[in-house]
Amino acid sequence: MAGIPKELIRNRELTVGLAGNPNSGKTSLFNHLTGGFQHVGNYAGVTVEKKWGRLRGPHGPMHIVDLPGTYSLNAFSEEERVARNFLLRDKPDVVVDVIDASNLERNLYLAVQLNELEVNLTLALNMMDVARGEGFELDLQRLGELLGAPAVETVGHDGRGIPKLSAMIRDAGLRELEPRRVDYGDELECEIEALTEMLVPTDDLIFPARYAAIKLLEEDPEVHDAVRECCANLEAIEQRLEEAIENLARYFQDPPSILIGDRRYGFAAGIAREVTLRTPRPDRVTQSERIDGVLTHRVMGVPIFLAFMFGLFSLTFTLGDPMMGMIESLFNWLGNSIDGVWPAGRHEWLHSLIVDGIIGGVGGVLVFLPNILLLFLGISFLEDTGYMARAAFIMDKLMHRFGLHGKSFIPMLIGFGCTIPAIMATRTLPSKRDRLVTMMILPFISCGARLPIYLVLIPAFFPRGWHAPLLLGLYILGILLGLVMAKILGKTILRGEDTPFVMELPPYRLPTRRSVLLHVWQRSWMYVRKAGTIILAISIGLWILMSFPALPEEGAIPNHGGDDSAALKAQKLEYSAAGRIGRAMETLTDPLGFDWRINTALLGALAAKEVFVAELGIIFSLEESEGESLRLREILRRNYTPLQGVSILIFCLLASPCMATFSITRRESGRWRYAFLQWFGMTALAWILSLLIFQIGSLFIT
Ligand code: GDP
């Protein structure tokens, strides 16, 4: 294989593509190579995530692009298409294939295809610690010779082998290894050769000629389109192809695509066998199997899983609440300190903006950070041990009944924390349809931001014994409605086959501190960033809406005390833009039992659910103090009936996914229409259900 000229690579920044199967440790290697400094975006025109970064140091600089994790390059999934297109169009100088050494045969299948794409390949034999532990011994020298690519061993989570790998990438142009080609057998080779010859004169074809010939026989639509676009002798090629496919199918009783796949697998298996000097002791393998015997048991699997989840949620709240109290006091202290030093009567509006608007709004959201952190810590741990893959496997049957994919379950689980990362997690789903259905129903899962609403409203209207069952009921209602919606969507606008679940179960692994912390950090940071950007902007916007236009002096109730009285505050609020909007909304929400004050708070929840409770607090003119939510509950009880309470709860559970959800649905689905459908559909459903509950309930309770 032609390398890059020596002088060139000494003076230029190389572009390196990182390819590999999912779970091969690609992300870990990427993080080590780039030192954790990376950019995240999307590949042009699709929703597949693109990560890139730079390697500095003695072997740098290099520009490293993390390709989507794939098992093959057949262009069946968006990830595979994206990976292949990147390799062909961006032509990275070097492609590093990250191979899980403990699962060599399956991983080599991708390496073989990369070779067929004629990229400049380097192999990183990752998970060498696991492979050795299991008793494998590999001949890397031999592997390099067979694949025409140098191989180096690495251990992704502690960075062993990284310096050698980067040196090897840098020297990529100096080698003269010729990869061994897959031999497809006489009959196929004859056709491949004939087609290759017909394709060779075409300069514009981005695919290497032999590769294109093989892919034409495999009936790859993208390659066929490319050939159609740029080959002058198209008619002859297509005629030859048609005859070849027909003859081969008749001869082998199978279409060439199957034969080619089989040969390729056989080739990978052959290489694996040839380079494996010693095979594992069987006892290590059975250990994972023994654990699986219990955890994925047909009957016990689900209860065990539910128990794990229950434990995780309880822990999140029992450990999270004290920390939450501490953050709450911190923000109270901050607000009080500003009150203390602010010169009386000077720039009152600015004082109110900072204390009520910014600290109140952003603080109210950051308070939940400990709960979110703990939840993600637990989920990351379960993910990294390999248990979450099992959870998806266990829930697969139930999910399929509602037209969802087994893997849809993981985003749903993340949705309990926040819908945003949950929607991003749909990227792990194999087909666009599965991804869309899952994305559309995710806001039905009660996110962490809705929890404070429940925590204020439920105790306000119901006796203690009802609290936990009602809370659980709300969560379950959301899930059930989501599942039903998935079924409806799957039968109507998102019709299509759900893809079968073929995920392999990776062996159990003790997660490393680094990988768990990195996951938690990435997710928590997203939450904090949301508080510091979107929520900050919304808080300021809402504060303006709630403060202007200001009540003219003569309209106000005479002010007896030094401070605004509660009644005056309420009057000011009603006079403000937010108050007026709340009043205007009454025609729509009166039949649901809401008044202008609830409407105004709902307006806040439009932007972010967290704002609802804070808004209620301000509306009812509360002064910030310790027992705040207690007093708020009391006031709510005095102003509304339990029936109104239920109506509000249902509405908050279902209505209007927050603005961030709207924009992420738009981004991830690639279409405005899905974001609008989700938003209006859920709001309409919320309105109808609340209407039914309030109107029917009113017949019985008067
Ligand atoms: P990706 O899906 O290919 O991006 O894989 P990740 O980098 O996320 O790794 C999957 C899991 O394997 C994580 O828990 C890593 O900590 C772990 N891991 C990565 N490389 C190695 C390795 O060489 N040895 C071991 N034992 N674990 C590894």
Coordinates of C-alpha atoms in Angstrom, one line a residue, residues 217-582:
L217 CA -22.1 -7.3 -6.4
E218 CA -23.3 -6.9 -2.8
E219 CA -25.9 -4.5 -4.2
D220 CA -24.8 -1.5 -2.1
P221 CA -27.2 1.3 -3.2
E222 CA -24.7 4.1 -2.5
V223 CA -21.9 2.6 -4.6
H224 CA -24.4 1.9 -7.4
D225 CA -25.5 5.5 -7.4
A226 CA -21.9 6.7 -7.5
V227 CA -21.2 4.5 -10.4
R228 CA -24.4 5.6 -12.2
E229 CA -23.3 9.2 -11.8
C230 CA -19.8 9.1 -13.1
C231 CA -19.2 6.0 -15.3
A232 CA -19.3 6.6 -19.0
N233 CA -19.7 2.9 -19.8
L234 CA -22.6 2.5 -17.4
E235 CA -24.7 0.4 -19.6
A236 CA -22.1 -2.2 -20.1
I237 CA -21.3 -2.3 -16.4
E238 CA -24.9 -2.7 -15.4
Q239 CA -25.5 -5.4 -17.9
R240 CA -22.4 -7.3 -16.7
L241 CA -23.5 -6.8 -13.1
E242 CA -27.0 -8.1 -13.7
E243 CA -25.7 -11.2 -15.4
A244 CA -23.1 -11.8 -12.7
I245 CA -25.6 -11.5 -9.9
E246 CA -28.0 -13.8 -11.6
N247 CA -25.4 -16.5 -12.5
L248 CA -23.8 -16.5 -9.1
A249 CA -27.1 -16.8 -7.4
R250 CA -28.0 -19.7 -9.6
Y251 CA -24.7 -21.3 -9.1
F252 CA -24.5 -20.9 -5.3
Q253 CA -28.2 -20.9 -4.4
D254 CA -27.5 -17.7 -2.5
P255 CA -27.2 -14.1 -3.5
P256 CA -23.6 -12.8 -3.9
S257 CA -24.1 -10.4 -1.0
I258 CA -24.3 -13.4 1.4
L259 CA -21.4 -15.2 -0.2
I260 CA -19.2 -12.1 0.0
G261 CA -20.1 -11.5 3.6
D262 CA -19.4 -15.2 4.5
R263 CA -16.0 -15.1 2.8
R264 CA -15.1 -11.9 4.5
Y265 CA -16.1 -13.3 7.9
G266 CA -14.2 -16.5 7.1
F267 CA -11.1 -14.4 6.2
A268 CA -11.3 -12.5 9.5
A269 CA -11.8 -15.8 11.4
G270 CA -8.8 -17.2 9.6
I271 CA -6.5 -14.3 10.6
A272 CA -7.8 -14.5 14.1
R273 CA -6.9 -18.2 14.3
E274 CA -3.5 -17.7 12.8
V275 CA -2.4 -14.9 15.2
T276 CA -3.8 -16.5 18.3
L277 CA -1.0 -18.4 20.0
R278 CA -2.9 -19.4 23.0
T279 CA -6.7 -19.5 23.6
P280 CA -8.4 -18.7 26.9
R281 CA -8.9 -20.8 29.9
P282 CA -12.6 -21.4 29.9
D283 CA -13.3 -20.4 33.5
R284 CA -13.2 -16.7 32.9
V285 CA -15.8 -16.8 30.2
T286 CA -18.2 -18.7 32.4
Q287 CA -18.0 -16.2 35.2
S288 CA -19.8 -13.6 33.0
E289 CA -22.2 -16.3 32.0
R290 CA -22.8 -17.3 35.5
I291 CA -23.7 -13.7 36.5
D292 CA -25.9 -13.5 33.4
G293 CA -27.7 -16.6 34.5
V294 CA -29.1 -14.7 37.4
L295 CA -29.3 -11.1 36.1
T296 CA -30.9 -11.9 32.8
H297 CA -33.0 -14.7 34.1
R298 CA -36.4 -15.0 32.3
V299 CA -38.5 -14.6 35.4
M300 CA -36.1 -12.9 37.9
G301 CA -34.5 -10.5 35.4
V302 CA -37.2 -7.8 35.6
P303 CA -37.7 -7.8 39.4
I304 CA -33.9 -7.6 39.9
F305 CA -33.7 -4.8 37.4
L306 CA -36.6 -2.9 39.1
A307 CA -34.9 -3.4 42.5
F308 CA -31.7 -1.9 41.1
M309 CA -33.6 1.1 39.8
F310 CA -35.5 1.5 43.0
G311 CA -32.3 1.4 45.0
L312 CA -30.7 3.9 42.6
F313 CA -33.7 6.4 42.9
S314 CA -33.9 6.1 46.6
L315 CA -30.2 6.7 47.0
T316 CA -30.4 9.6 44.7
F317 CA -33.0 11.3 47.0
T318 CA -31.8 10.2 50.4
L319 CA -28.2 11.2 49.7
G320 CA -29.1 14.1 47.4
D321 CA -31.6 16.0 49.7
P322 CA -29.1 17.0 52.4
M323 CA -26.7 18.3 49.8
M324 CA -29.6 20.1 48.1
G325 CA -30.4 21.8 51.4
M326 CA -26.8 23.0 51.5
I327 CA -26.9 24.6 48.1
E328 CA -30.3 26.1 48.9
S329 CA -28.8 27.8 52.0
L330 CA -25.9 29.0 49.9
F331 CA -28.1 30.8 47.5
N332 CA -30.3 32.2 50.3
W333 CA -27.1 33.5 52.0
L334 CA -26.0 35.0 48.7
G335 CA -29.4 36.8 48.2
N336 CA -29.4 38.0 51.9
S337 CA -25.8 39.2 51.6
I338 CA -26.7 41.3 48.6
D339 CA -29.8 42.6 50.4
G340 CA -27.6 43.5 53.3
V341 CA -25.0 45.6 51.4
W342 CA -27.3 47.1 48.8
P343 CA -27.8 50.8 49.5
A344 CA -31.5 51.3 50.2
G345 CA -33.5 53.0 47.4
R346 CA -30.6 52.9 44.9
H347 CA -31.3 51.2 41.6
E348 CA -34.1 49.0 43.1
W349 CA -34.7 47.4 39.7
L350 CA -31.2 46.2 39.4
H351 CA -31.3 44.8 42.9
S352 CA -34.6 43.0 42.1
L353 CA -33.1 41.7 38.9
I354 CA -30.1 40.2 40.6
V355 CA -31.8 38.8 43.7
D356 CA -35.3 37.8 42.4
G357 CA -34.5 37.2 38.8
I358 CA -31.0 35.8 38.5
I359 CA -30.3 34.2 41.9
G360 CA -33.9 33.1 42.3
G361 CA -34.1 31.6 38.8
V362 CA -30.6 30.1 38.3
G363 CA -30.3 29.1 42.0
G364 CA -33.6 27.3 41.9
V365 CA -32.3 25.1 39.1
L366 CA -28.8 24.5 40.4
V367 CA -30.3 23.3 43.7
F368 CA -31.1 20.0 42.0
L369 CA -27.5 19.4 40.9
P370 CA -26.7 16.9 43.6
N371 CA -29.7 14.7 42.8
I372 CA -28.8 14.8 39.1
L373 CA -25.1 14.1 39.8
L374 CA -25.9 11.0 42.0
L375 CA -28.4 9.7 39.5
F376 CA -25.8 9.9 36.7
L377 CA -23.1 8.5 38.9
G378 CA -25.3 5.4 39.4
I379 CA -26.3 5.1 35.8
S380 CA -22.7 5.5 34.5
F381 CA -21.6 2.9 36.9
L382 CA -24.2 0.4 35.7
E383 CA -23.5 1.3 32.1
D384 CA -19.7 0.8 32.4
T385 CA -20.0 -2.6 34.2
G386 CA -22.0 -3.8 31.2
Y387 CA -25.3 -4.1 33.1
M388 CA -27.2 -1.6 31.2
A389 CA -26.7 -3.6 28.0
R390 CA -28.5 -6.4 29.9
A391 CA -31.2 -4.1 31.1
A392 CA -32.0 -3.2 27.5
F393 CA -31.9 -6.9 26.7
I394 CA -34.4 -7.7 29.5
M395 CA -36.8 -4.9 28.6
D396 CA -36.6 -5.7 24.9
K397 CA -39.9 -7.8 24.8
L398 CA -42.0 -5.1 26.5
M399 CA -40.5 -2.4 24.4
H400 CA -41.2 -4.4 21.2
R401 CA -44.9 -4.7 22.2
F402 CA -45.2 -1.0 21.9
G403 CA -43.2 -0.8 18.7
L404 CA -40.0 0.4 20.4
H405 CA -36.5 -1.0 20.3
G406 CA -35.0 -2.7 23.3
K407 CA -32.3 -0.1 23.4
S408 CA -35.0 2.6 23.6
F409 CA -35.1 1.8 27.2
I410 CA -31.8 3.4 27.9
P411 CA -32.8 6.9 26.8
M412 CA -36.0 6.5 28.7
L413 CA -34.0 5.7 31.8
I414 CA -31.8 8.8 31.3
G415 CA -35.1 10.7 30.7
F416 CA -35.8 10.5 34.4
G417 CA -32.9 12.8 34.9
C418 CA -33.3 15.2 32.0
T419 CA -34.9 14.8 28.6
I420 CA -32.0 16.6 26.8
P421 CA -29.3 13.9 27.3
A422 CA -32.0 11.3 26.9
I423 CA -32.8 12.6 23.4
M424 CA -29.1 12.6 22.6
A425 CA -28.8 9.1 23.8
T426 CA -31.2 8.0 21.1
R427 CA -28.2 8.2 18.8
T428 CA -27.3 4.7 20.0
L429 CA -30.4 3.3 18.3
P430 CA -29.8 1.5 15.0
S431 CA -32.5 3.0 12.7
K432 CA -33.8 6.4 12.1
R433 CA -37.3 5.3 12.7
D434 CA -36.6 3.8 16.1
R435 CA -34.7 6.9 17.0
L436 CA -37.6 9.2 16.0
V437 CA -40.3 7.2 17.8
T438 CA -38.2 7.1 21.0
M439 CA -37.3 10.8 20.8
M440 CA -40.9 11.8 20.4
I441 CA -42.1 10.0 23.5
L442 CA -39.2 10.9 25.8
P443 CA -40.8 14.0 27.3
F444 CA -43.5 11.8 28.7
I445 CA -40.9 10.5 31.2
S446 CA -41.0 12.8 34.2
C447 CA -37.6 14.5 34.2
G448 CA -35.9 15.8 37.3
A449 CA -37.2 19.3 36.7
R450 CA -40.7 18.2 37.2
L451 CA -40.0 16.7 40.5
P452 CA -40.1 20.0 42.5
I453 CA -43.5 20.7 41.0
Y454 CA -44.8 17.4 42.3
L455 CA -43.0 17.9 45.7
V456 CA -44.8 21.2 46.2
L457 CA -48.2 20.3 44.9
I458 CA -48.8 16.8 46.2
P459 CA -48.3 17.6 49.9
A460 CA -50.3 20.8 49.5
F461 CA -53.5 18.9 48.7
F462 CA -53.2 15.4 50.0
P463 CA -52.6 13.7 53.3
R464 CA -49.2 12.1 54.1
G465 CA -50.1 8.5 53.3
W466 CA -51.0 9.5 49.7
H467 CA -47.7 11.2 48.9
A468 CA -45.5 8.3 47.7
P469 CA -48.3 6.4 45.8
L470 CA -49.4 9.6 44.0
L471 CA -45.8 10.5 43.1
L472 CA -45.2 7.0 41.8
G473 CA -48.6 7.1 40.0
L474 CA -47.6 10.3 38.1
Y475 CA -44.3 8.7 36.9
I476 CA -46.1 5.6 35.8
L477 CA -48.9 7.5 34.1
G478 CA -46.2 9.4 32.1
I479 CA -44.5 6.1 31.1
L480 CA -47.8 4.4 30.1
L481 CA -49.0 7.4 28.1
G482 CA -45.5 7.5 26.4
L483 CA -45.7 3.8 25.5
V484 CA -49.2 4.2 24.1
M485 CA -48.1 7.2 22.1
A486 CA -45.2 5.2 20.7
K487 CA -47.6 2.5 19.5
I488 CA -49.8 5.1 17.9
L489 CA -46.9 6.9 16.2
G490 CA -45.5 3.6 15.0
K491 CA -48.8 2.8 13.4
T492 CA -49.3 6.2 11.8
I493 CA -46.7 8.8 10.8
L494 CA -43.7 6.8 11.7
R495 CA -44.8 3.5 10.3
G496 CA -42.1 0.9 9.6
E497 CA -40.5 -2.3 10.9
D498 CA -38.7 -2.1 14.2
T499 CA -35.3 -3.5 13.9
P500 CA -34.5 -6.8 15.7
F501 CA -32.3 -6.5 18.7
V502 CA -28.9 -8.0 18.0
M503 CA -26.7 -6.3 20.5
E504 CA -24.1 -8.5 22.0
L505 CA -23.7 -8.7 25.7
P506 CA -20.2 -7.4 26.5
P507 CA -18.4 -9.2 29.4
Y508 CA -18.9 -7.7 32.8
R509 CA -16.1 -5.3 33.7
L510 CA -15.3 -3.4 36.8
P511 CA -15.6 0.2 35.6
T512 CA -12.6 2.5 36.1
R513 CA -12.9 5.6 38.2
R514 CA -11.8 7.7 35.2
S515 CA -14.4 6.5 32.8
V516 CA -17.3 6.8 35.4
L517 CA -16.1 10.3 36.4
L518 CA -15.8 11.4 32.9
H519 CA -19.3 10.3 32.0
V520 CA -20.7 12.0 35.1
W521 CA -18.8 15.1 34.4
Q522 CA -20.0 15.4 30.8
R523 CA -23.6 15.0 31.8
S524 CA -23.5 17.3 34.9
W525 CA -21.7 19.9 33.0
M526 CA -24.5 20.0 30.4
Y527 CA -26.9 20.6 33.3
V528 CA -24.8 23.4 34.8
R529 CA -24.3 24.9 31.4
K530 CA -28.1 24.9 30.9
A531 CA -28.5 26.7 34.2
G532 CA -25.9 29.3 33.3
T533 CA -27.2 30.0 29.7
I534 CA -30.7 29.1 28.9
I535 CA -32.2 29.3 32.4
L536 CA -30.3 32.5 33.1
A537 CA -31.7 34.1 29.9
I538 CA -35.2 32.9 30.8
S539 CA -35.0 34.1 34.3
I540 CA -34.1 37.6 33.2
G541 CA -36.8 37.5 30.5
L542 CA -39.4 36.4 33.0
W543 CA -38.3 38.9 35.6
I544 CA -38.8 41.7 33.0
L545 CA -42.3 40.3 32.1
M546 CA -43.2 40.2 35.8
S547 CA -41.9 43.6 36.6
F548 CA -43.1 45.7 33.7
P549 CA -45.1 47.7 33.0
A550 CA -44.8 49.0 36.6
L551 CA -48.0 49.8 38.5
P552 CA -48.6 53.6 38.4
E553 CA -48.4 55.2 41.9
E554 CA -52.0 56.3 42.1
G555 CA -53.3 52.8 41.4
A556 CA -51.5 51.2 44.3
I557 CA -52.8 50.4 47.7
P558 CA -51.3 52.8 50.2
N559 CA -48.1 51.3 51.5
H560 CA -48.2 51.1 55.3
G561 CA -45.1 49.2 56.1
G562 CA -41.6 49.9 55.0
D563 CA -41.7 47.0 52.6
D564 CA -44.2 46.1 49.9
S565 CA -47.2 44.5 51.4
A566 CA -48.3 41.1 50.0
A567 CA -51.4 42.6 48.5
L568 CA -49.4 45.4 46.7
K569 CA -47.0 42.8 45.3
A570 CA -49.9 40.8 43.9
Q571 CA -51.4 43.9 42.5
K572 CA -48.1 44.9 40.8
L573 CA -47.8 41.4 39.4
E574 CA -51.3 41.4 38.0
Y575 CA -50.6 44.7 36.3
S576 CA -47.4 43.4 34.7
A577 CA -47.1 41.9 31.2
A578 CA -46.9 38.4 32.7
G579 CA -50.0 39.0 34.8
R580 CA -51.9 40.3 31.8
I581 CA -50.9 37.3 29.7
G582 CA -52.0 35.1 32.6

